[in-house]
Amino acid sequence: MTNEKVLSLSVRSVELGVRAATRWEALAHIGKTLETSGSVHTGYRDSLHARERRASTYLGHGMAVPHGLHVHDYLLVNPGLAFTRFTTPVPWDGERVSLCIAIAAPAAEHVEILCRITALLVHPTHLDVLRASEDPGEITRILREA
């Protein structure tokens, strides 16, 4: 996959100030957000939970990158990303997560998307924007440029 395809991947939702007590509650919220945004069919949130039970999607620096299992790609409608920032860090498999960038994309695109999201971690200014900006447009721009 080329970078051009990743750059055209839509940011379907930017949510700031979300409350969640557990990662399971956070995943349920994110799944609902992906459904509401038109990225996925109902049932994808179950796939998010199933993927998380296999291995934590915690990436580091207070960020998780939840995504569904590849066998559930048939639930994708309009692939995209959903960004969620929590009001207080959510316990996440022994870590604390403040930011989630959920991926709703076909299996063939996951590695490239994950690599580009991981690149955010080496750009402190980008990470600072994701952590603090109140402007969904600015957050969307950072995610598209990742």
mmCIF file of N, CA, C and O in Angstrom, residues 91-125:
data_model
loop_
_atom_site.group_PDB
_atom_site.id
_atom_site.type_symbol
_atom_site.label_atom_id
_atom_site.label_comp_id
_atom_site.label_asym_id
_atom_site.label_seq_id
_atom_site.Cartn_x
_atom_site.Cartn_y
_atom_site.Cartn_z
ATOM 1 N N PRO A 91 -7.391 2.611 32.795
ATOM 2 C CA PRO A 91 -6.532 1.439 33.013
ATOM 3 C C PRO A 91 -6.609 0.504 31.795
ATOM 4 O O PRO A 91 -7.706 0.189 31.326
ATOM 5 N N TRP A 92 -5.441 0.083 31.321
ATOM 6 C CA TRP A 92 -5.395 -0.679 30.066
ATOM 7 C C TRP A 92 -4.314 -1.742 30.177
ATOM 8 O O TRP A 92 -3.161 -1.486 29.864
ATOM 9 N N ASP A 93 -4.671 -2.899 30.652
ATOM 10 C CA ASP A 93 -3.739 -4.024 30.743
ATOM 11 C C ASP A 93 -2.448 -3.626 31.474
ATOM 12 O O ASP A 93 -1.346 -3.847 30.982
ATOM 13 N N GLY A 94 -2.606 -3.002 32.633
ATOM 14 C CA GLY A 94 -1.460 -2.599 33.434
ATOM 15 C C GLY A 94 -0.881 -1.247 33.058
ATOM 16 O O GLY A 94 0.068 -0.781 33.692
ATOM 17 N N GLU A 95 -1.397 -0.623 32.047
ATOM 18 C CA GLU A 95 -0.945 0.700 31.610
ATOM 19 C C GLU A 95 -2.087 1.687 31.805
ATOM 20 O O GLU A 95 -3.157 1.323 32.268
ATOM 21 N N ARG A 96 -1.859 2.937 31.430
ATOM 22 C CA ARG A 96 -2.900 3.975 31.508
ATOM 23 C C ARG A 96 -2.977 4.658 30.146
ATOM 24 O O ARG A 96 -1.966 5.126 29.633
ATOM 25 N N VAL A 97 -4.176 4.680 29.589
ATOM 26 C CA VAL A 97 -4.382 5.213 28.247
ATOM 27 C C VAL A 97 -5.183 6.503 28.298
ATOM 28 O O VAL A 97 -6.259 6.549 28.894
ATOM 29 N N SER A 98 -4.649 7.528 27.665
ATOM 30 C CA SER A 98 -5.327 8.818 27.537
ATOM 31 C C SER A 98 -5.882 9.022 26.136
ATOM 32 O O SER A 98 -6.830 9.760 25.939
ATOM 33 N N LEU A 99 -5.239 8.389 25.144
ATOM 34 C CA LEU A 99 -5.609 8.558 23.742
ATOM 35 C C LEU A 99 -5.824 7.213 23.072
ATOM 36 O O LEU A 99 -5.023 6.295 23.258
ATOM 37 N N CYS A 100 -6.863 7.119 22.258
ATOM 38 C CA CYS A 100 -7.071 5.945 21.404
ATOM 39 C C CYS A 100 -7.216 6.420 19.971
ATOM 40 O O CYS A 100 -7.934 7.385 19.690
ATOM 41 N N ILE A 101 -6.526 5.739 19.091
ATOM 42 C CA ILE A 101 -6.725 5.935 17.664
ATOM 43 C C ILE A 101 -7.202 4.594 17.135
ATOM 44 O O ILE A 101 -6.407 3.667 16.955
ATOM 45 N N ALA A 102 -8.506 4.475 16.949
ATOM 46 C CA ALA A 102 -9.091 3.213 16.505
ATOM 47 C C ALA A 102 -9.004 3.105 14.990
ATOM 48 O O ALA A 102 -9.269 4.071 14.268
ATOM 49 N N ILE A 103 -8.652 1.919 14.542
ATOM 50 C CA ILE A 103 -8.533 1.654 13.112
ATOM 51 C C ILE A 103 -9.694 0.771 12.675
ATOM 52 O O ILE A 103 -9.927 -0.295 13.255
ATOM 53 N N ALA A 104 -10.387 1.210 11.650
ATOM 54 C CA ALA A 104 -11.400 0.385 10.990
ATOM 55 C C ALA A 104 -10.992 0.324 9.522
ATOM 56 O O ALA A 104 -11.374 1.181 8.721
ATOM 57 N N ALA A 105 -10.142 -0.644 9.203
ATOM 58 C CA ALA A 105 -9.594 -0.751 7.853
ATOM 59 C C ALA A 105 -9.308 -2.218 7.544
ATOM 60 O O ALA A 105 -9.115 -3.024 8.461
ATOM 61 N N PRO A 106 -9.258 -2.561 6.266
ATOM 62 C CA PRO A 106 -8.983 -3.948 5.884
ATOM 63 C C PRO A 106 -7.608 -4.419 6.360
ATOM 64 O O PRO A 106 -6.683 -3.619 6.524
ATOM 65 N N ALA A 107 -7.499 -5.713 6.548
ATOM 66 C CA ALA A 107 -6.264 -6.324 7.041
ATOM 67 C C ALA A 107 -5.042 -5.905 6.228
ATOM 68 O O ALA A 107 -3.982 -5.643 6.789
ATOM 69 N N ALA A 108 -5.185 -5.790 4.927
ATOM 70 C CA ALA A 108 -4.060 -5.464 4.056
ATOM 71 C C ALA A 108 -3.481 -4.080 4.346
ATOM 72 O O ALA A 108 -2.339 -3.799 4.001
ATOM 73 N N GLU A 109 -4.247 -3.212 4.989
ATOM 74 C CA GLU A 109 -3.793 -1.849 5.251
ATOM 75 C C GLU A 109 -3.289 -1.645 6.677
ATOM 76 O O GLU A 109 -2.673 -0.621 6.975
ATOM 77 N N HIS A 110 -3.526 -2.594 7.559
ATOM 78 C CA HIS A 110 -3.230 -2.404 8.978
ATOM 79 C C HIS A 110 -1.768 -2.110 9.282
ATOM 80 O O HIS A 110 -1.471 -1.207 10.061
ATOM 81 N N VAL A 111 -0.859 -2.846 8.710
ATOM 82 C CA VAL A 111 0.559 -2.676 9.047
ATOM 83 C C VAL A 111 1.018 -1.274 8.683
ATOM 84 O O VAL A 111 1.671 -0.599 9.490
ATOM 85 N N GLU A 112 0.674 -0.812 7.493
ATOM 86 C CA GLU A 112 1.086 0.532 7.071
ATOM 87 C C GLU A 112 0.474 1.595 7.976
ATOM 88 O O GLU A 112 1.151 2.546 8.374
ATOM 89 N N ILE A 113 -0.791 1.444 8.319
ATOM 90 C CA ILE A 113 -1.454 2.417 9.197
ATOM 91 C C ILE A 113 -0.796 2.411 10.574
ATOM 92 O O ILE A 113 -0.504 3.465 11.134
ATOM 93 N N LEU A 114 -0.552 1.229 11.125
ATOM 94 C CA LEU A 114 0.104 1.138 12.435
ATOM 95 C C LEU A 114 1.497 1.766 12.412
ATOM 96 O O LEU A 114 1.889 2.452 13.357
ATOM 97 N N CYS A 115 2.233 1.561 11.344
ATOM 98 C CA CYS A 115 3.564 2.169 11.226
ATOM 99 C C CYS A 115 3.467 3.681 11.234
ATOM 100 O O CYS A 115 4.258 4.370 11.894
ATOM 101 N N ARG A 116 2.504 4.220 10.539
ATOM 102 C CA ARG A 116 2.360 5.674 10.462
ATOM 103 C C ARG A 116 1.891 6.240 11.800
ATOM 104 O O ARG A 116 2.335 7.306 12.211
ATOM 105 N N ILE A 117 1.009 5.528 12.488
ATOM 106 C CA ILE A 117 0.576 5.986 13.809
ATOM 107 C C ILE A 117 1.743 5.919 14.792
ATOM 108 O O ILE A 117 1.951 6.828 15.588
ATOM 109 N N THR A 118 2.518 4.857 14.722
ATOM 110 C CA THR A 118 3.686 4.715 15.586
ATOM 111 C C THR A 118 4.663 5.865 15.368
ATOM 112 O O THR A 118 5.301 6.346 16.310
ATOM 113 N N ALA A 119 4.748 6.341 14.139
ATOM 114 C CA ALA A 119 5.640 7.465 13.837
ATOM 115 C C ALA A 119 5.245 8.719 14.620
ATOM 116 O O ALA A 119 6.091 9.582 14.865
ATOM 117 N N LEU A 120 3.985 8.823 15.021
ATOM 118 C CA LEU A 120 3.559 9.965 15.841
ATOM 119 C C LEU A 120 4.352 10.036 17.144
ATOM 120 O O LEU A 120 4.581 11.112 17.686
ATOM 121 N N LEU A 121 4.746 8.871 17.646
ATOM 122 C CA LEU A 121 5.440 8.815 18.928
ATOM 123 C C LEU A 121 6.827 9.442 18.880
ATOM 124 O O LEU A 121 7.368 9.821 19.904
ATOM 125 N N VAL A 122 7.407 9.541 17.698
ATOM 126 C CA VAL A 122 8.740 10.144 17.592
ATOM 127 C C VAL A 122 8.667 11.628 17.227
ATOM 128 O O VAL A 122 9.690 12.266 17.045
ATOM 129 N N HIS A 123 7.464 12.151 17.126
ATOM 130 C CA HIS A 123 7.259 13.576 16.867
ATOM 131 C C HIS A 123 6.546 14.185 18.070
ATOM 132 O O HIS A 123 5.325 14.242 18.110
ATOM 133 N N PRO A 124 7.321 14.633 19.060
ATOM 134 C CA PRO A 124 6.703 15.154 20.285
ATOM 135 C C PRO A 124 5.686 16.263 20.043
ATOM 136 O O PRO A 124 4.683 16.339 20.742
ATOM 137 N N THR A 125 5.909 17.093 19.032
ATOM 138 C CA THR A 125 4.940 18.174 18.785
ATOM 139 C C THR A 125 3.598 17.612 18.332
ATOM 140 O O THR A 125 2.554 18.118 18.726
#
